[in-house]
Short mmCIF file of C-alpha atoms in Angstrom, two decimals:
data_model
loop_
_atom_site.label_atom_id
_atom_site.label_comp_id
_atom_site.label_asym_id
_atom_site.label_seq_id
_atom_site.Cartn_x
_atom_site.Cartn_y
_atom_site.Cartn_z
CA MET A 187 50.54 -38.37 115.15
CA LYS A 188 50.17 -34.96 116.82
CA LYS A 189 48.14 -33.68 113.86
CA VAL A 190 45.87 -36.73 114.05
CA LEU A 191 45.42 -36.15 117.77
CA SER A 192 44.59 -32.46 117.31
CA LEU A 193 42.10 -33.32 114.61
CA LEU A 194 40.51 -35.96 116.83
CA ILE A 195 40.16 -33.48 119.70
CA ILE A 196 38.56 -30.84 117.44
CA VAL A 197 36.09 -33.37 116.00
CA PHE A 198 35.34 -34.66 119.53
CA VAL A 199 34.51 -31.18 120.83
CA PHE A 200 32.49 -30.28 117.74
CA CYS A 201 30.39 -33.45 117.94
CA PHE A 202 29.81 -32.79 121.62
CA MET A 203 28.56 -29.24 120.96
CA VAL A 204 26.25 -30.45 118.20
CA ASN A 205 24.91 -33.10 120.57
CA VAL A 206 24.13 -30.43 123.17
CA LYS A 207 22.25 -28.34 120.61
CA ALA A 208 20.46 -31.43 119.35
CA ASP A 209 18.77 -31.87 122.71
CA MET A 210 16.57 -28.83 122.09
CA GLY A 211 13.80 -31.03 120.78
CA PRO A 212 10.60 -30.11 118.91
CA PRO A 213 8.40 -27.10 119.85
CA ASN A 214 4.98 -27.31 121.63
CA VAL A 215 1.92 -25.13 121.01
CA ILE A 216 0.30 -21.85 122.04
CA LYS A 217 -0.10 -18.52 120.31
CA TYR A 218 0.41 -14.95 121.49
CA TYR A 219 2.43 -11.81 120.71
CA VAL A 220 5.89 -11.02 121.96
CA THR A 221 8.28 -8.13 121.38
CA VAL A 222 12.03 -8.49 121.16
CA VAL A 223 13.47 -6.69 124.19
CA ASN A 224 17.14 -7.58 123.78
CA LYS A 225 18.84 -4.48 122.36
CA SER A 226 21.23 -6.70 120.38
CA GLY A 227 18.30 -8.56 118.89
CA ALA A 228 17.04 -12.11 119.44
CA GLN A 229 19.24 -14.93 118.15
CA CYS A 230 17.40 -17.34 115.84
CA TYR A 231 17.84 -21.11 115.96
CA GLU A 232 16.68 -22.90 112.85
CA MET A 233 16.18 -26.51 111.84
CA GLY A 234 19.39 -27.79 110.26
CA ASN A 235 19.94 -30.60 107.74
CA SER A 236 20.54 -32.99 110.61
CA GLY A 237 16.94 -32.43 111.70
CA LYS A 238 18.00 -30.57 114.83
CA TYR A 239 17.89 -26.88 115.75
CA GLU A 240 21.12 -24.96 115.12
CA LYS A 241 22.19 -21.35 115.68
CA SER A 242 21.46 -19.44 112.48
CA ASP A 243 22.84 -16.14 111.20
CA LYS A 244 19.37 -14.55 111.55
CA ILE A 245 18.95 -12.08 114.39
CA VAL A 246 15.49 -10.63 114.98
CA PRO A 247 15.92 -6.87 115.54
CA TYR A 248 15.09 -5.17 118.80
CA GLY A 249 11.47 -4.02 118.97
CA THR A 250 10.08 -6.50 116.42
CA THR A 251 6.66 -7.90 117.27
CA LEU A 252 6.25 -11.57 116.58
CA TYR A 253 3.69 -14.29 116.95
CA VAL A 254 4.80 -16.90 119.39
CA ALA A 255 3.47 -20.19 118.08
CA ASP A 256 4.78 -22.53 120.70
CA GLU A 257 5.18 -23.00 124.39
CA VAL A 258 8.52 -22.72 126.17
CA VAL A 259 11.02 -25.30 124.90
CA ASN A 260 13.60 -26.72 127.31
CA GLY A 261 12.69 -23.89 129.67
CA LYS A 262 14.68 -21.43 127.57
CA TYR A 263 13.36 -21.05 124.02
CA VAL A 264 10.12 -20.12 122.27
CA TYR A 265 9.11 -20.61 118.66
CA VAL A 266 8.53 -17.23 117.01
CA TYR A 267 7.26 -16.23 113.59
CA ASN A 268 6.28 -13.15 111.63
CA ASP A 269 4.91 -13.60 108.11
CA GLU A 270 5.87 -10.13 106.88
CA SER A 271 9.57 -10.57 107.53
CA SER A 272 9.73 -14.34 106.98
CA ILE A 273 10.93 -15.05 110.48
CA SER A 274 10.26 -18.54 111.72
CA CYS A 275 12.64 -19.92 114.32
CA LEU A 276 13.36 -20.67 117.98
CA ALA A 277 14.46 -17.67 120.02
CA PRO A 278 15.67 -17.37 123.61
CA LEU A 279 12.80 -16.64 126.01
CA SER A 280 14.97 -14.08 127.77
CA ASP A 281 15.20 -12.00 124.56
CA VAL A 282 11.43 -11.56 124.15
CA MET A 283 8.60 -10.28 126.29
CA ILE A 284 4.84 -10.61 126.08
CA LYS A 285 3.56 -7.55 124.24
CA ASN A 286 1.86 -5.25 126.78
CA ASP A 287 1.68 -8.34 128.97
CA SER A 288 -1.97 -8.75 127.90
CA PHE A 289 -3.93 -11.15 125.77
CA ASP A 290 -6.84 -10.29 123.52
CA ILE A 291 -9.70 -12.75 123.97
CA LYS A 292 -10.58 -12.32 120.32
CA THR A 293 -7.28 -13.88 119.31
CA GLU A 294 -7.57 -16.63 116.76
CA GLY A 295 -7.54 -20.03 118.42
CA VAL A 296 -9.63 -18.97 121.42
CA GLU A 297 -12.85 -20.92 121.62
CA LYS A 298 -15.98 -19.66 123.31
CA ILE A 299 -17.59 -22.42 125.39
CA GLU A 300 -20.90 -22.73 127.19
CA PRO A 301 -20.25 -21.16 130.64
CA VAL A 302 -19.71 -23.91 133.15
CA LYS A 303 -19.02 -23.90 136.88
CA ALA A 304 -15.60 -25.07 137.95
CA ILE A 305 -13.87 -25.76 141.24
CA ILE A 306 -10.18 -25.25 141.96
CA PHE A 307 -8.42 -28.31 143.36
CA ALA A 308 -4.80 -27.19 143.43
CA ASP A 309 -3.11 -27.13 146.85
CA GLY A 310 -2.33 -23.51 147.57
CA GLY A 311 -4.75 -22.35 144.89
CA LEU A 312 -4.35 -21.79 141.17
CA ASN A 313 -2.76 -18.77 139.49
CA LEU A 314 -4.97 -16.54 137.37
CA ARG A 315 -2.76 -15.28 134.54
CA LYS A 316 -3.03 -12.45 132.03
CA GLY A 317 -2.90 -14.87 129.12
CA PRO A 318 -3.06 -18.57 128.28
CA ALA A 319 0.59 -19.42 128.84
CA MET A 320 3.02 -19.74 131.73
CA SER A 321 4.90 -16.73 130.36
CA TYR A 322 2.06 -14.35 131.19
CA GLY A 323 2.10 -12.47 134.44
CA ARG A 324 0.11 -13.63 137.44
CA ILE A 325 -2.90 -11.51 138.40
CA VAL A 326 -3.97 -13.27 141.57
CA THR A 327 -4.04 -16.74 143.09
CA ILE A 328 -7.51 -18.22 143.25
CA PRO A 329 -7.81 -20.11 146.56
CA GLN A 330 -8.36 -23.85 146.67
CA TYR A 331 -12.03 -24.95 146.45
CA THR A 332 -13.19 -21.64 145.03
CA VAL A 333 -16.08 -22.05 142.62
CA ILE A 334 -15.67 -20.05 139.41
CA THR A 335 -17.24 -19.99 135.96
CA ILE A 336 -15.18 -20.65 132.84
CA SER A 337 -16.27 -19.28 129.49
CA TYR A 338 -13.43 -19.53 126.96
CA LYS A 339 -10.82 -22.12 126.09
CA ALA A 340 -7.41 -21.71 124.43
CA GLY A 341 -5.23 -24.59 123.34
CA SER A 342 -5.71 -27.91 125.09
CA TYR A 343 -5.86 -26.80 128.70
CA TRP A 344 -6.19 -23.04 129.26
CA TYR A 345 -9.52 -21.58 130.41
CA TYR A 346 -10.76 -18.04 130.84
CA THR A 347 -12.56 -17.00 133.98
CA ASP A 348 -13.66 -14.05 136.04
CA TYR A 349 -12.64 -14.15 139.69
CA ASN A 350 -13.90 -11.31 141.89
CA GLY A 351 -14.02 -8.99 138.89
CA GLN A 352 -10.51 -9.95 137.74
CA LYS A 353 -10.46 -11.65 134.39
CA GLY A 354 -7.74 -14.02 133.32
CA TRP A 355 -6.64 -17.54 132.44
CA ILE A 356 -6.13 -20.69 134.46
CA SER A 357 -4.29 -23.84 133.47
CA GLY A 358 -6.06 -27.17 133.48
CA ILE A 359 -2.97 -29.28 133.00
CA ASN A 360 -2.25 -31.65 135.91
CA GLN A 361 -5.92 -31.67 136.95
CA TYR A 362 -5.78 -28.46 138.94
CA PHE A 363 -9.48 -27.82 138.53
CA GLY A 364 -12.69 -29.57 137.58
CA TYR A 365 -16.12 -28.60 136.41
CA ASP A 366 -19.65 -29.91 136.83
CA GLY A 367 -19.62 -33.30 135.22
CA ASN A 368 -23.09 -34.70 135.63
CA ASP A 369 -22.50 -37.56 133.22
CA VAL A 370 -23.77 -41.06 133.74
CA LEU A 371 -20.82 -43.35 133.24
CA TYR A 372 -21.21 -46.96 132.23
CA ASP A 373 -18.86 -49.61 130.90
CA ASN A 374 -18.98 -53.26 129.97
CA VAL A 375 -15.69 -53.91 131.80
CA ASP A 376 -14.66 -53.47 135.44
CA THR A 377 -13.25 -49.97 135.93
CA SER A 378 -10.68 -48.97 138.54
CA ILE A 379 -11.11 -45.93 140.77
CA TYR A 380 -7.87 -44.07 141.53
CA ASP A 381 -6.87 -41.66 144.27
CA SER A 382 -4.94 -38.47 143.58
CA LYS A 383 -1.65 -40.38 143.83
CA GLY A 384 -2.66 -42.82 141.10
CA GLU A 385 -3.25 -45.76 143.46
CA VAL A 386 -6.25 -48.01 142.84
CA ILE A 387 -8.74 -47.61 145.70
CA GLY A 388 -11.77 -49.39 144.31
CA THR A 389 -13.47 -50.98 141.34
CA ILE A 390 -16.75 -50.22 139.65
CA PRO A 391 -18.16 -53.52 138.40
CA LYS A 392 -19.03 -53.77 134.75
CA LEU A 393 -22.49 -52.65 133.69
CA THR A 394 -22.91 -50.40 136.75
CA GLU A 395 -24.09 -46.83 136.32
CA VAL A 396 -22.09 -44.17 138.13
CA THR A 397 -22.70 -40.46 138.03
CA ASP A 398 -19.67 -38.26 138.02
CA TYR A 399 -19.62 -35.08 140.06
CA VAL A 400 -16.71 -33.42 138.42
CA ASN A 401 -15.03 -33.70 135.06
CA VAL A 402 -11.44 -33.12 135.99
CA VAL A 403 -9.68 -30.94 133.47
CA ASP A 404 -6.38 -32.01 132.07
CA TYR A 405 -5.01 -32.03 128.55
CA ARG A 406 -6.19 -35.62 128.08
CA SER A 407 -9.75 -34.60 129.07
CA TYR A 408 -11.02 -37.96 130.19
CA ALA A 409 -10.84 -37.96 133.98
CA HIS A 410 -14.01 -38.02 136.08
CA TYR A 411 -14.39 -37.73 139.81
CA VAL A 412 -16.98 -40.13 141.20
CA ASN A 413 -18.45 -41.33 144.44
CA TYR A 414 -19.24 -45.02 144.18
CA ASN A 415 -20.53 -46.63 147.34
CA GLY A 416 -18.53 -44.19 149.42
CA ILE A 417 -15.33 -44.66 147.42
CA LYS A 418 -14.37 -41.23 146.12
CA GLY A 419 -11.81 -41.00 143.37
CA TYR A 420 -11.02 -40.70 139.69
CA VAL A 421 -11.95 -42.91 136.81
CA TYR A 422 -10.46 -42.64 133.36
CA LYS A 423 -11.82 -43.39 129.90
CA MET A 424 -15.21 -44.47 131.19
CA PRO A 425 -17.78 -43.78 128.48
CA SER A 426 -21.09 -42.06 129.07
CA LYS A 427 -24.23 -44.13 128.93
CA VAL A 428 -25.93 -43.69 125.61
CA ASP A 429 -29.22 -45.48 125.06
CA GLY A 430 -29.72 -45.80 121.35
CA GLU A 431 -30.49 -47.91 118.35
CA LEU A 432 -28.43 -48.58 115.27
CA LYS A 433 -28.85 -50.39 112.01
CA VAL A 434 -26.06 -52.73 111.00
CA ILE A 435 -24.63 -52.64 107.46
CA GLY A 436 -23.44 -56.08 106.46
CA ASP A 437 -23.43 -59.25 108.58
CA LYS A 438 -21.53 -58.59 111.77
CA TYR A 439 -20.32 -60.70 114.69
CA VAL A 440 -20.98 -60.12 118.36
CA TYR A 441 -17.97 -60.51 120.66
CA GLU A 442 -17.32 -61.19 124.30
CA GLY A 443 -13.70 -60.16 124.56
CA ASN A 444 -12.18 -61.79 121.49
CA LYS A 445 -14.63 -64.68 121.45
CA VAL A 446 -17.47 -64.62 118.94
CA ILE A 447 -20.75 -65.25 120.73
CA GLY A 448 -23.30 -64.32 118.11
CA LYS A 449 -24.12 -62.67 114.84
CA VAL A 450 -26.24 -59.79 113.61
CA ASN A 451 -27.53 -59.82 110.05
CA ASN A 452 -27.39 -57.00 107.55
CA GLY A 453 -30.13 -54.42 108.13
CA GLU A 454 -30.97 -55.57 111.67
CA THR A 455 -31.62 -52.93 114.30
CA VAL A 456 -29.75 -53.28 117.57
CA LYS A 457 -30.34 -51.50 120.87
CA TYR A 458 -27.09 -50.40 122.51
CA SER A 459 -25.99 -48.64 125.69
CA ILE A 460 -22.31 -47.81 125.20
CA ILE A 461 -20.25 -46.59 122.27
CA LYS A 462 -16.53 -46.62 122.92
CA LEU A 463 -14.88 -44.70 120.14
CA GLY A 464 -11.96 -46.46 118.50
CA VAL A 465 -8.61 -44.71 118.22
CA TYR A 466 -6.71 -44.34 114.95
CA ASN A 467 -8.01 -47.07 112.66
CA THR A 468 -9.55 -49.34 115.27
CA PRO A 469 -13.31 -49.81 115.07
CA ASN A 470 -15.77 -48.43 117.63
CA GLU A 471 -16.90 -50.89 120.28
CA ILE A 472 -20.64 -50.83 120.69
CA TYR A 473 -22.09 -52.68 123.64
CA SER A 474 -25.58 -54.04 123.49
CA ASP A 475 -27.49 -55.13 126.63
CA SER A 476 -29.74 -57.39 124.62
CA LEU A 477 -26.88 -59.10 122.78
CA LYS A 478 -24.76 -59.12 125.95
CA GLY A 479 -21.77 -58.48 123.79
CA VAL A 480 -19.88 -56.00 121.69
CA LEU A 481 -20.15 -55.13 118.02
CA LYS A 482 -16.91 -53.82 116.52
CA LEU A 483 -18.04 -51.43 113.84
CA SER A 484 -16.26 -48.60 112.04
CA ASN A 485 -18.00 -45.48 110.95
CA ASN A 486 -15.10 -43.16 110.22
CA ASP A 487 -14.84 -43.61 106.50
CA ASP A 488 -17.91 -42.50 104.54
CA ASN A 489 -17.30 -45.24 102.01
CA LYS A 490 -17.01 -47.96 104.62
CA LYS A 491 -19.79 -47.25 107.11
CA GLU A 492 -20.70 -50.35 109.04
CA TYR A 493 -23.70 -48.93 110.85
CA THR A 494 -26.13 -46.03 110.95
CA VAL A 495 -27.52 -44.57 114.16
CA VAL A 496 -31.30 -44.68 114.20
CA LYS A 497 -31.83 -43.16 117.67
CA GLU A 498 -29.53 -41.89 120.38
CA ASN A 499 -30.40 -40.65 123.89
CA SER A 500 -27.60 -39.60 126.20
CA VAL A 501 -28.55 -40.61 129.70
CA LYS A 502 -27.77 -37.63 131.83
CA LYS A 503 -29.02 -36.51 135.21
CA LEU A 504 -31.12 -33.38 135.27
CA LYS A 505 -29.16 -30.14 135.21
CA GLY A 506 -28.74 -28.84 138.71
CA TYR A 507 -27.83 -32.19 140.16
CA ILE A 508 -24.49 -31.52 141.73
CA GLY A 509 -22.90 -33.48 144.51
CA GLU A 510 -24.07 -32.20 147.80
CA GLY A 511 -21.58 -29.90 149.42
CA LEU A 512 -19.32 -29.62 146.40
CA PHE A 513 -20.76 -26.53 144.81
CA GLY A 514 -22.82 -25.45 147.79
CA GLU A 515 -26.16 -25.86 146.07
CA LYS A 516 -29.22 -27.59 147.49
CA LYS A 517 -30.07 -30.93 145.99
CA GLU A 518 -33.51 -31.25 144.42
CA GLU A 519 -35.94 -33.60 146.11
CA LYS A 520 -36.46 -35.67 143.00
CA GLN A 521 -32.81 -36.69 142.89
CA GLU A 522 -31.59 -39.81 144.61
CA VAL A 523 -29.93 -39.26 147.94
CA VAL A 524 -26.19 -39.25 147.81
CA ASN A 525 -23.52 -38.92 150.44
CA ASP A 526 -21.64 -35.65 150.80
CA VAL A 527 -18.87 -35.39 148.31
CA GLU A 528 -15.85 -33.88 149.94
CA PRO A 529 -13.69 -31.80 147.68
CA PRO A 530 -10.95 -34.05 146.39
CA VAL A 531 -7.42 -33.43 147.52
CA ILE A 532 -4.93 -33.35 144.71
CA GLU A 533 -1.39 -34.09 145.70
CA ASP A 534 1.49 -33.49 143.42
CA SER A 535 2.23 -36.92 142.04
CA LYS A 536 5.43 -35.67 140.44
CA GLN A 537 7.46 -36.49 143.54
CA GLU A 538 6.18 -40.06 143.53
CA LYS A 539 7.12 -40.49 139.90
CA ASN A 540 10.55 -38.90 140.51
CA SER A 541 11.41 -41.23 143.38
CA SER A 542 10.68 -44.39 141.37
CA THR A 543 12.69 -42.94 138.47
CA THR A 544 15.61 -42.19 140.79
CA GLU A 545 15.40 -45.68 142.29
CA LEU A 546 15.68 -47.31 138.89
CA ILE A 547 18.65 -45.16 137.93
CA LEU A 548 20.40 -45.88 141.24
CA ILE A 549 19.87 -49.59 140.69
CA CYS A 550 21.54 -49.23 137.29
CA VAL A 551 24.42 -47.31 138.88
CA LEU A 552 24.80 -50.01 141.54
CA CYS A 553 24.77 -52.77 138.91
CA SER A 554 27.38 -50.84 136.93
CA ILE A 555 29.61 -50.60 140.02
CA ILE A 556 29.24 -54.31 140.72
CA GLY A 557 29.92 -55.07 137.06
CA ALA A 558 32.97 -52.83 137.11
CA LEU A 559 34.42 -54.49 140.22
CA THR A 560 33.78 -57.95 138.78
CA CYS A 561 35.50 -57.03 135.54
CA PHE A 562 38.41 -55.56 137.43
CA VAL A 563 38.85 -58.85 139.31
CA VAL A 564 38.59 -60.76 136.02
CA ILE A 565 41.27 -58.54 134.45
CA LYS A 566 43.54 -59.23 137.40
CA LEU A 567 42.92 -62.99 137.17
CA VAL A 568 43.43 -63.09 133.40
CA ASN A 569 46.68 -61.20 133.69
CA MET A 570 47.84 -63.27 136.67
CA ARG A 571 47.25 -66.40 134.60
CA LYS A 572 49.05 -64.82 131.66
CA ASN A 573 52.02 -63.93 133.91
CA LYS A 574 52.12 -67.46 135.38
CA LYS A 575 52.11 -68.91 131.89
CA GLY A 576 54.88 -66.48 131.05
CA ASP A 577 56.81 -67.56 134.15
CA VAL A 578 56.38 -71.25 133.22
CA ILE A 579 57.64 -70.58 129.70
CA ASN A 580 60.61 -68.63 131.09
CA GLU A 581 61.42 -71.45 133.53
CA THR A 582 61.30 -74.00 130.73
CA GLU A 583 63.54 -71.83 128.55
CA GLN A 584 65.98 -71.34 131.40
CA LYS A 585 66.12 -75.08 132.02
CA ASN A 586 66.76 -75.71 128.35
CA ASN A 587 69.51 -73.08 128.33
CA THR A 588 71.13 -74.62 131.41
CA GLU A 589 70.97 -78.10 129.90
CA GLN A 590 72.46 -76.81 126.68
CA LYS A 591 75.30 -75.15 128.62
CA MET B 711 13.97 -42.43 126.18
CA LEU B 712 11.72 -43.67 128.96
CA ILE B 713 13.51 -44.34 132.20
CA SER B 714 12.23 -47.93 132.09
CA GLU B 715 14.24 -48.37 128.89
CA LEU B 716 17.50 -47.35 130.62
CA PRO B 717 18.93 -50.88 131.15
CA VAL B 718 18.32 -51.76 127.47
CA VAL B 719 19.85 -48.46 126.35
CA MET B 720 22.90 -49.06 128.56
CA ILE B 721 23.43 -52.56 127.17
CA ARG B 722 23.06 -51.31 123.63
CA SER B 723 25.50 -48.47 124.25
CA LEU B 724 28.03 -50.87 125.80
CA LEU B 725 27.77 -53.30 122.87
CA ILE B 726 28.24 -50.57 120.26
CA THR B 727 31.20 -49.13 122.19
CA ILE B 728 32.83 -52.54 122.54
CA ILE B 729 32.37 -53.35 118.85
CA ILE B 730 33.82 -50.02 117.74
CA GLU B 731 36.77 -50.10 120.14
CA VAL B 732 37.66 -53.74 119.48
CA VAL B 733 37.61 -53.16 115.72
CA ILE B 734 39.85 -50.08 116.07
CA ALA B 735 42.15 -52.06 118.38
CA ILE B 736 42.42 -54.86 115.80
CA ILE B 737 43.27 -52.28 113.14
CA LEU B 738 45.98 -50.94 115.46
CA GLY B 739 47.42 -54.45 115.73
CA TYR B 740 46.17 -55.66 119.09
CA ARG B 741 45.33 -59.35 119.48
CA LYS B 742 43.87 -61.98 121.79
CA ILE B 743 44.51 -61.22 125.50
CA ASP B 744 44.93 -57.54 124.76
CA LEU B 745 41.54 -57.42 123.05
CA LEU B 746 39.99 -59.22 126.01
CA ASN B 747 41.55 -56.65 128.34
CA ILE B 748 40.22 -53.79 126.21
CA LEU B 749 36.76 -55.36 126.31
CA LEU B 750 36.86 -55.80 130.08
CA VAL B 751 38.06 -52.24 130.62
CA ASN B 752 35.07 -50.95 128.65
CA ILE B 753 32.68 -53.03 130.72
CA ILE B 754 34.20 -51.37 133.78
CA THR B 755 33.77 -47.80 132.56
CA ASN B 756 30.94 -47.56 130.04
CA PRO B 757 27.88 -48.57 132.13
CA LEU B 758 29.02 -46.34 134.99
CA LEU B 759 29.39 -43.39 132.64
CA ASN B 760 25.92 -43.88 131.13
CA SER B 761 24.05 -44.48 134.37
CA LEU B 762 25.71 -41.57 136.17
CA THR B 763 25.02 -39.10 133.37
CA VAL B 764 21.37 -40.16 133.22
CA TYR B 765 21.13 -39.76 137.02
CA VAL B 766 22.59 -36.26 136.86
CA ASN B 767 20.32 -35.37 133.92
CA VAL B 768 17.19 -36.42 135.79
CA GLN B 769 18.18 -34.78 139.06
CA TYR B 770 19.96 -31.63 137.95
CA GLY B 771 19.08 -31.01 134.31
CA LEU B 772 20.77 -30.98 130.95
CA LYS B 773 23.44 -28.38 131.75
CA MET B 774 24.80 -30.34 134.70
CA ARG B 775 24.58 -33.54 132.70
CA ASN B 776 26.83 -32.07 129.99
CA ILE B 777 29.35 -30.84 132.57
CA THR B 778 29.32 -34.25 134.26
CA LEU B 779 29.79 -35.96 130.92
CA ILE B 780 32.91 -33.92 130.16
CA ILE B 781 34.38 -34.57 133.60
CA LEU B 782 33.59 -38.28 133.54
CA GLU B 783 34.97 -38.71 130.03
CA ILE B 784 38.25 -37.14 131.13
CA VAL B 785 38.41 -39.30 134.26
CA ILE B 786 37.65 -42.40 132.20
CA LEU B 787 40.38 -41.46 129.73
CA PHE B 788 42.91 -41.58 132.55
CA ILE B 789 41.50 -44.72 134.19
CA GLU B 790 41.46 -46.63 130.93
CA GLY B 791 44.86 -45.24 130.03
CA TYR B 792 46.30 -46.49 133.31
CA LEU B 793 44.72 -49.94 132.86
CA PHE B 794 45.92 -50.21 129.27
CA GLN B 795 49.40 -49.13 130.30
CA LYS B 796 49.46 -51.75 133.03
CA TYR B 797 47.83 -54.75 131.39
CA LEU B 798 48.30 -54.62 127.66
CA ASP B 799 51.11 -56.69 126.23
CA ARG B 800 51.64 -54.65 123.11
CA LYS B 801 53.48 -51.50 124.16
CA LYS B 802 53.87 -49.88 120.76
CA ILE B 803 51.26 -47.20 121.59
CA ASN B 804 51.23 -45.52 124.98
CA GLY B 805 48.25 -46.68 127.08
CA TYR B 806 46.89 -43.16 127.60
CA LEU B 807 47.15 -42.35 123.93
CA LEU B 808 45.38 -45.59 123.07
CA SER B 809 42.63 -44.69 125.51
CA LEU B 810 42.21 -41.29 123.81
CA ILE B 811 42.09 -42.85 120.33
CA LEU B 812 39.59 -45.55 121.29
CA ASN B 813 37.32 -43.23 123.29
CA ALA B 814 37.30 -40.50 120.67
CA SER B 815 36.52 -43.04 117.93
CA SER B 816 33.67 -44.64 119.85
CA PHE B 817 32.26 -41.23 120.78
CA ILE B 818 32.29 -39.89 117.22
CA LEU B 819 31.11 -43.09 115.55
CA GLY B 820 28.52 -43.59 118.26
CA MET B 821 27.05 -40.15 117.60
CA ILE B 822 26.97 -40.80 113.86
CA ILE B 823 25.19 -44.12 114.43
CA ASN B 824 22.79 -42.42 116.85
CA ASN B 825 21.92 -39.73 114.30
CA ILE B 826 21.35 -42.31 111.60
CA ILE B 827 19.08 -44.46 113.74
CA TYR B 828 17.23 -41.68 115.57
#
């Protein structure tokens, strides 16, 4: 029995340790150089047969330069690789350091973009870093509402800028800055306007044109800041107005929601004003003013094209039209008069999310306590009943014994 | 796991734990009222363990969650052991030892099942 117990304890502890390691999770993405600064080398963690990262017998020697392919994992590890020495593993962040703490803009994966003005929203300003990752050192903090110009992009949300002669990278995750939007937005459904906390503060009716003032940068890249009848806030996934014509391939139905309201014959030309791109294998939704409905047509597969675009004009305001007061430029007389757009205030919505998460967990804890107390009472009752039954049986036996005597 | 899935995850965890522990208890020779008591004891301890570890994980991180898990598992071992010792009819195995056997089995088998499914 003792041997079984000892074995059980060893297996218990082992499974527990494996479970802890298993929580490392998959790596994320960005690329730069690091050097191993731990004199004992950097411990490698490799993918095991269980599909989880495990400590391997590989140690990357002190002084080795490696590519770092991924962002910080669990706050403690980075994914490193070096083709020459076949290293490809997770390593502790504390064992490596950014090489020369600088980033070459010619690094593969950096994309040059058309220079565009941007405004910093973050409370307290936004850090300008030496490279496109949180691991790079901070150069300076760019104050809130500063207007800058961004000219390069790395990964999904890092942008290169020059602030007062200091060049570096800013992060666009969490909507910390936005740039000149100037798109005309238009949808065939009602669209909600949100404040910085994610609360709905207004609705743009369907088929209403709205011009955005700022495209807010985040890794999802579909937030716009608008001013609609004095309601200032964010809209998401609202397509740009696109006046165009297409030719349909095959007979196709026109929908209002899921209801078929008409039909377009093969070869017919249709004027449209919105194309909402489908995701994965869903067709594009193409809204036509004249048909007052939607055509659901795919064009992703060359062998299965369901339409061809004959003409397409993006409806965009003239360049230079920027919300008055936002970028400090004068509005042109030809533009329609708009109200001042105050710089939006971004509040950290993380706290809001955390409090609702905590509430749910506390409710579960409370329910568990109530459940536990209830079960405890039930155990007592069950065992009281069992004891009473036992007492009754004993009494009966005693009576029988007495009678027999 | 999304936090909104927590109640479902807790119920699932409780059910798997109960199934494993009741089966082991049957193998060890426990019957009827004793099995009911084992089931009720698990309903007392398992949801509390899961919800508290998730709370600690969200508030204080993975490291604290692992420490909390160890401490709570030990506390639960003693609580269940005491309850088994007090309420189980069959006294062939000491209540605390039974608690260790059942908890270790459900922990190990639970992790195996978890790895297979996820």
